[in-house]
Short mmCIF file of C-alpha atoms in Angstrom, two decimals:
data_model
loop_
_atom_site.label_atom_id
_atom_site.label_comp_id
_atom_site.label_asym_id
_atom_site.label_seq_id
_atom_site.Cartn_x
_atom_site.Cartn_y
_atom_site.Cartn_z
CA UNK S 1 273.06 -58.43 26.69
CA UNK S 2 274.79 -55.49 27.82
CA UNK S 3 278.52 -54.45 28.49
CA UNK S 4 278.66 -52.50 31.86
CA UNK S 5 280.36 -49.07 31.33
CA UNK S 6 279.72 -45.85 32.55
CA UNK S 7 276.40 -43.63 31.87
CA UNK S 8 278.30 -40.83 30.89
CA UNK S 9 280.27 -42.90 27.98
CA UNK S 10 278.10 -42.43 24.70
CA UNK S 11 278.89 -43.67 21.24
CA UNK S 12 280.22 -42.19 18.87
CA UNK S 13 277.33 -42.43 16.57
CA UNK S 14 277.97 -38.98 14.91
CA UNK S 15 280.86 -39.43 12.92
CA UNK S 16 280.52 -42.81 11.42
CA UNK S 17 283.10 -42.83 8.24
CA UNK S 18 280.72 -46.30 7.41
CA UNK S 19 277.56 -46.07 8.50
CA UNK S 20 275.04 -48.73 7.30
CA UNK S 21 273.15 -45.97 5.55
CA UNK S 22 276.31 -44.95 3.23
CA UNK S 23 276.90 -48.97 2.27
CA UNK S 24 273.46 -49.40 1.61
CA UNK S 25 273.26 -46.32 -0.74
CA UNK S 26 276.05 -47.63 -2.54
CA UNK S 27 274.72 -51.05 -2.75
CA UNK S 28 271.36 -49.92 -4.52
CA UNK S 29 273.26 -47.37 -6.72
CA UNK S 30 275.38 -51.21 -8.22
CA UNK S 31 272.40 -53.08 -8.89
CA UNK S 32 270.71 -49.54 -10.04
CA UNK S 33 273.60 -48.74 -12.37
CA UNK S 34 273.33 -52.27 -13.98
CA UNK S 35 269.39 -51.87 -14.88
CA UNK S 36 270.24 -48.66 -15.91
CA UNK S 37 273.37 -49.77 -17.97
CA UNK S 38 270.90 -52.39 -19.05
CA UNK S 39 268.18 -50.21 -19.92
CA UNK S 40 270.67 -48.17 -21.94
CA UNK S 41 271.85 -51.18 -23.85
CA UNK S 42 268.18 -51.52 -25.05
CA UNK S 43 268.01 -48.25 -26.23
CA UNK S 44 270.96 -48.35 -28.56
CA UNK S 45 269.69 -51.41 -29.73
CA UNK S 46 266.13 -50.49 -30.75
CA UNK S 47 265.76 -46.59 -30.59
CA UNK S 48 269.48 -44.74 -30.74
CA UNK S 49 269.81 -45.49 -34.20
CA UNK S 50 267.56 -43.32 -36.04
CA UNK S 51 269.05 -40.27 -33.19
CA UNK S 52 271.02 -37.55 -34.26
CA UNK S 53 275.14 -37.61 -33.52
CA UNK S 54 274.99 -35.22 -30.25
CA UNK S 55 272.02 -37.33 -28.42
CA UNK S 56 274.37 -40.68 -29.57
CA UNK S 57 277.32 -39.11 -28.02
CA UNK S 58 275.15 -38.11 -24.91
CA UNK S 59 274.05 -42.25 -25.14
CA UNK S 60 277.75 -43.52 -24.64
CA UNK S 61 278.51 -40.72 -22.10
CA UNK S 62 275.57 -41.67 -19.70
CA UNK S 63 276.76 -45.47 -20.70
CA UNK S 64 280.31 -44.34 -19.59
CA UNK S 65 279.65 -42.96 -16.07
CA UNK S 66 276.81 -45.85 -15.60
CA UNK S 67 279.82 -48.08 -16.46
CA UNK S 68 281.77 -46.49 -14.02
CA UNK S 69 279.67 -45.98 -10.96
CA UNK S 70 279.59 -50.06 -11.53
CA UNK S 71 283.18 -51.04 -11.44
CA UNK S 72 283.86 -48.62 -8.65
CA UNK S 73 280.77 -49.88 -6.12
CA UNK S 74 281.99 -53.16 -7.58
CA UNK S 75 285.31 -52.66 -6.45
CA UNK S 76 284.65 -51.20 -2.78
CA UNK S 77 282.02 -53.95 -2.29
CA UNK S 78 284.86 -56.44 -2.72
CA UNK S 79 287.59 -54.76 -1.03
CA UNK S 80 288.39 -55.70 2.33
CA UNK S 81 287.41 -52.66 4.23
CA UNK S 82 283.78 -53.44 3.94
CA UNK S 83 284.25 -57.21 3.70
CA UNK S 84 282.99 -57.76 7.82
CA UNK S 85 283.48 -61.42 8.51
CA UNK S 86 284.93 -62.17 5.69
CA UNK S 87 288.45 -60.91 5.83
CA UNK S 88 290.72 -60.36 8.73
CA UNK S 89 290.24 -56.68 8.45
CA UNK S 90 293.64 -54.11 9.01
CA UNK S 91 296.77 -56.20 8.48
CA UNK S 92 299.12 -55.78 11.90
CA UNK S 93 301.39 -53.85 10.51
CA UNK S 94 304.89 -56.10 10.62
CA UNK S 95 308.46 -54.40 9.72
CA UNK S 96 310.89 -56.21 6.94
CA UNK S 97 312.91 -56.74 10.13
CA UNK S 98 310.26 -58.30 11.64
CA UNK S 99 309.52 -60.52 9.07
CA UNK S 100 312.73 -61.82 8.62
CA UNK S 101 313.45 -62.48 11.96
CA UNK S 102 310.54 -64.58 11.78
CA UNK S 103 311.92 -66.42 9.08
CA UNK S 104 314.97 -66.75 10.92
CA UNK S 105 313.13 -68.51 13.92
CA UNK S 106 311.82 -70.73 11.12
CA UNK S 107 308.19 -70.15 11.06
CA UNK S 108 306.16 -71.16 8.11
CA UNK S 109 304.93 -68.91 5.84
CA UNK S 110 301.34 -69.90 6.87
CA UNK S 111 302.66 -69.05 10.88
CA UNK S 112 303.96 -65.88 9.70
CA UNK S 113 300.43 -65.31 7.71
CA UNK S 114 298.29 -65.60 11.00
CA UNK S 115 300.58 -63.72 12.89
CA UNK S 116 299.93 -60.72 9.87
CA UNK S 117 296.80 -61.57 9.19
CA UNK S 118 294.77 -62.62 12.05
CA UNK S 119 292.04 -65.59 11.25
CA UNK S 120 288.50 -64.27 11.87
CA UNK S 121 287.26 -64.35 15.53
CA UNK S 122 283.32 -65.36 16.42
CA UNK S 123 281.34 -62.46 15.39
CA UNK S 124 283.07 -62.26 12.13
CA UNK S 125 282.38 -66.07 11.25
CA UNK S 126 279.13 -65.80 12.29
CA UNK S 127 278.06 -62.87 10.48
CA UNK S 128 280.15 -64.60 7.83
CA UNK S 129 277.85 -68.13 8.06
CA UNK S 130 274.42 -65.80 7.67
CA UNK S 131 275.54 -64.18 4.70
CA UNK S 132 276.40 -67.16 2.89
CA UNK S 133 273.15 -68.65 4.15
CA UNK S 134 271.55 -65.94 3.20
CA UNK S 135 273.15 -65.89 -0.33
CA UNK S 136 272.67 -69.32 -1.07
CA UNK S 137 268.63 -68.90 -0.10
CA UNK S 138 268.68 -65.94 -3.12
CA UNK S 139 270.66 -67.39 -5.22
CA UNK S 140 268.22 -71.04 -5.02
CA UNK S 141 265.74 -68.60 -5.30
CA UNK S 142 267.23 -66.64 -8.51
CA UNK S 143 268.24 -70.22 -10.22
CA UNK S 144 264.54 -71.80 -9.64
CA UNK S 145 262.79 -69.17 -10.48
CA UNK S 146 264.78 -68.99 -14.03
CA UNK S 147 264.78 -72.57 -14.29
CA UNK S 148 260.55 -72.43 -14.09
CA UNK S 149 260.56 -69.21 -16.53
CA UNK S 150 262.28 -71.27 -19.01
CA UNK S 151 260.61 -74.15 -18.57
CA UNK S 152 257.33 -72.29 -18.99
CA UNK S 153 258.96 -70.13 -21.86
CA UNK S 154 260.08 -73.37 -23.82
CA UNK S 155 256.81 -75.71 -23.25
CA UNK S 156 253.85 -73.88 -22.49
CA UNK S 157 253.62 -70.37 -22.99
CA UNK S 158 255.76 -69.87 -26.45
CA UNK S 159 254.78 -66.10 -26.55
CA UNK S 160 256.98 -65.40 -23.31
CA UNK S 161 259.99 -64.45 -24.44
CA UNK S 162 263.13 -66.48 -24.38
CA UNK S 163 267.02 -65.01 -24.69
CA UNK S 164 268.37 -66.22 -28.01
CA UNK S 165 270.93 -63.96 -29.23
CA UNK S 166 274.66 -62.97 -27.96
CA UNK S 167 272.92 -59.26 -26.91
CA UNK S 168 270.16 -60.66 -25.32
CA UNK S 169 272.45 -63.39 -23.52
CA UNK S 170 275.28 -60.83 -22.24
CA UNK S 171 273.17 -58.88 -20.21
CA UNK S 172 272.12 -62.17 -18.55
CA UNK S 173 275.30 -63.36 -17.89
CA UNK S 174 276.52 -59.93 -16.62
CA UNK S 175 273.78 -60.20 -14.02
CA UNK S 176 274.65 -62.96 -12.54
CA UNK S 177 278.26 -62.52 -12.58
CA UNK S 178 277.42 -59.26 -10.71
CA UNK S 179 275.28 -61.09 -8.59
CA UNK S 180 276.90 -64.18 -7.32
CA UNK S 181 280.44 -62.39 -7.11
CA UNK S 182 278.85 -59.39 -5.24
CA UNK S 183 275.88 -61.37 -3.15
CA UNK S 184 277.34 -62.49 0.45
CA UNK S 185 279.16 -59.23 0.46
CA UNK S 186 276.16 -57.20 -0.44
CA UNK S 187 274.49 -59.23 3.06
CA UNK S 188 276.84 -58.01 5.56
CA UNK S 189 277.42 -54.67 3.92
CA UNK S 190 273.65 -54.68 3.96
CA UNK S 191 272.62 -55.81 7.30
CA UNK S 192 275.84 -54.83 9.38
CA UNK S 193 275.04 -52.02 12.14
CA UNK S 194 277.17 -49.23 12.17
CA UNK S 195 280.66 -49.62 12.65
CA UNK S 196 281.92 -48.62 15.82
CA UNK S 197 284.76 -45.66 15.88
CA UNK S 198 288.14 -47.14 15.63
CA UNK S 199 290.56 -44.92 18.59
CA UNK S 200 287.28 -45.76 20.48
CA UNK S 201 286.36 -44.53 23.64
CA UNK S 202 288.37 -46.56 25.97
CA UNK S 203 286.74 -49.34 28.72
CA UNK S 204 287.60 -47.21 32.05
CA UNK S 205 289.11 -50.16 34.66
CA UNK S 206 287.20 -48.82 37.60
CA UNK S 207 284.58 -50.29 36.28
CA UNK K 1 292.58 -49.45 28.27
CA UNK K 2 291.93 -48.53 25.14
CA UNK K 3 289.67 -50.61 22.93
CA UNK K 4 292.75 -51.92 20.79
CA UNK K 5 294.32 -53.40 24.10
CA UNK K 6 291.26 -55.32 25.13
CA UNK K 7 290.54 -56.86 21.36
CA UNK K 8 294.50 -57.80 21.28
CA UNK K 9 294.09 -59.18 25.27
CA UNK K 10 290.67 -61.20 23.94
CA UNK K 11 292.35 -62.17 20.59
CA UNK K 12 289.46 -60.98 18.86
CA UNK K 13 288.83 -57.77 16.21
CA UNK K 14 288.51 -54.46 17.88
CA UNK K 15 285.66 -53.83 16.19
CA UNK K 16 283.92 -56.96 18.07
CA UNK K 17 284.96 -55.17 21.39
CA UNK K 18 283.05 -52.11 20.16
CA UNK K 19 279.69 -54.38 18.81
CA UNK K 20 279.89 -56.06 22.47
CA UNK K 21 280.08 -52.64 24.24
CA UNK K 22 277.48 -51.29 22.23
CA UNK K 23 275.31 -54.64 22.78
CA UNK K 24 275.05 -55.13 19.21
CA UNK K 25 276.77 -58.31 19.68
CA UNK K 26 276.13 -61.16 22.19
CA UNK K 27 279.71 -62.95 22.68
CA UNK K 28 279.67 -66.22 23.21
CA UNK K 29 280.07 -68.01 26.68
CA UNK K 30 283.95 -68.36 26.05
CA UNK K 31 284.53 -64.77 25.54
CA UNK K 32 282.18 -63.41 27.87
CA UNK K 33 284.50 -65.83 30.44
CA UNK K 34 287.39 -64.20 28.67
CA UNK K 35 286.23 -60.26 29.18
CA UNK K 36 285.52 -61.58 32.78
CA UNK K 37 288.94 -62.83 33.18
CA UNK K 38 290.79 -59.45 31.48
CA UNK K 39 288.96 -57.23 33.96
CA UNK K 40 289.10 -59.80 37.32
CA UNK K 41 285.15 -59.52 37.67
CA UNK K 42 282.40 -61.84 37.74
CA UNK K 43 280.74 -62.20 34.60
CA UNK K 44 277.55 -60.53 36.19
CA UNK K 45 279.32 -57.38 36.96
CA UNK K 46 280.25 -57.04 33.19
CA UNK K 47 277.10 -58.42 31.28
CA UNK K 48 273.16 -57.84 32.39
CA UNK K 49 270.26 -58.84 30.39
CA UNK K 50 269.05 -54.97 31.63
CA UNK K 51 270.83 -51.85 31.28
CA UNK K 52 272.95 -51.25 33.99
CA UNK K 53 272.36 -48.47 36.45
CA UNK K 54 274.59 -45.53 37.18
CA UNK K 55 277.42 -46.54 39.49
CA UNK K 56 276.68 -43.45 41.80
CA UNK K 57 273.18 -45.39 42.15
CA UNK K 58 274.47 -48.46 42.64
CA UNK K 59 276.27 -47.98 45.36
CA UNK K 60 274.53 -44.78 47.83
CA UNK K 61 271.04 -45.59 46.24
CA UNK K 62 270.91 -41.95 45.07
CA UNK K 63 269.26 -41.14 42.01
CA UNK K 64 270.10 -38.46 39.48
CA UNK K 65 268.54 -35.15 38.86
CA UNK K 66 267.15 -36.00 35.21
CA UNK K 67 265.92 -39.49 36.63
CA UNK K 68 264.16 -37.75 40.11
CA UNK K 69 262.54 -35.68 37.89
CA UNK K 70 260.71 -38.45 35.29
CA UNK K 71 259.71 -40.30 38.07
#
């Protein structure tokens, strides 16, 4: 479907500040840094030991900026700006004044919340609905798939191999702690188009 | 009016307005009615299933330069 406006009003496709191609890079480099972190790990278990002090030191840098690059895509996945559909987006920005004359008319705090925080409109609980959906399809797929490995680890095939320490359970667990807290996000970051400018160019009303 | 005016007039995120301009979004019946209501037009003079043509077209029929040109 398309909105009517003039030929001669173009997009502003040029100076996206978050295009789908920046969140995506920033996406892979999360679940990049955590093999890598990963990878790491195994290295300073089984090879790091026998290294001399400098390449050691070198070992814990790379596993401090790996570290790093983590928490901060972690961070900015979760934050609101990129959260579309899932939070309300800018707060309206409300005065102290304003707020307490609200209080004075005797609005609830949850009044005064919507009013602040507006609930999401259509688009953003739909895109909202098919990232959960979305989620909950990987995740089914992440938990069965696990589920079978073990299953085959434990019964059939006892060569596979089968977590049994703390430093072969961590890793685990910091997967899917990264996974499930970062997965609907991850969607709609993922598959959002670009964002369009925020001044926009304005709907003319000769239209 | 500015994008900002219509999202606040349609109660909806700005950024919708701009995914519906762009036709990135379809809105639902209910807004569509809404956008039609904000602007005083029938809902076919705001939304087409095909890209609308230039209004200098529309109305004298003419055709531009570039268009003339490709046939």
């Amino acid at each position: 479907m398309t909105l009517s406006k003039s030929p001669d009003q173009t997009d502003a496709s040029g100076a996206r500040q978050d295009s789908q191609l920046w969140r995506r890079q920033r996406i892979v480099a999360m679940y990049a840094g955590y093999a890598a972190l990963y990878g790491e790990i195994l290295i300073h278990e089984h090879a790091a030991r026998s290294w001399p002090a400098w390449l050691q030191a070198s070992l814990w840098l790379l596993f401090a900026v790996t570290v790093l690059i983590i928490l901060l895509t972690w961070g900015w996945l979760l934050s609101g700006a990129v959260r579309y559909g899932f939070g309300p987006g800018k707060p309206r920005r409300t005065g102290l004044a304003a707020l307490r004359a609200l209080k004075a008319q005797g609005r609830s705090a949850s009044e005064v919340r919507a009013m602040v925080l507006p609930p999401p409109d259509e688009r953003q609980q739909a895109v909202r609905y098919r990232a959960q959906a979305i989620a909950y399809q990987v995740s089914a797929a992440v938990v069965i798939a696990g589920a079978l490995y073990g299953l085959l680890a434990g019964f059939f095939v006892p060569q596979l191999w089968l977590p049994h320490t703390p430093a072969d359970l961590v890793p685990i667990a910091g997967a899917l702690f990264l996974l499930y807290s970062t997965l609907p996000f991850a969607v709609v970051a993922w598959t959002e188009p670009d964002t369009p400018s925020q001044d926009g160019e304005g709907i003319n009303d000769d239209q | 009016m500015s994008r900002q005016q219509l999202a606040d007039a349609l109660g909806v995120n700005p950024q919708t307005v701009g995914y519906v301009e762009r036709g990135d979004y379809n809105p639902s019946l209910e807004l569509a009615l809404r956008i039609s209501e904000v602007f005083n037009l029938p809902i076919e003079a705001i939304f087409s299933r095909r890209p609308f043509k230039p209004l200098s077209e529309e109305l004298y029929g003419r055709r531009s330069p570039q268009e003339a040109e490709s046939g």
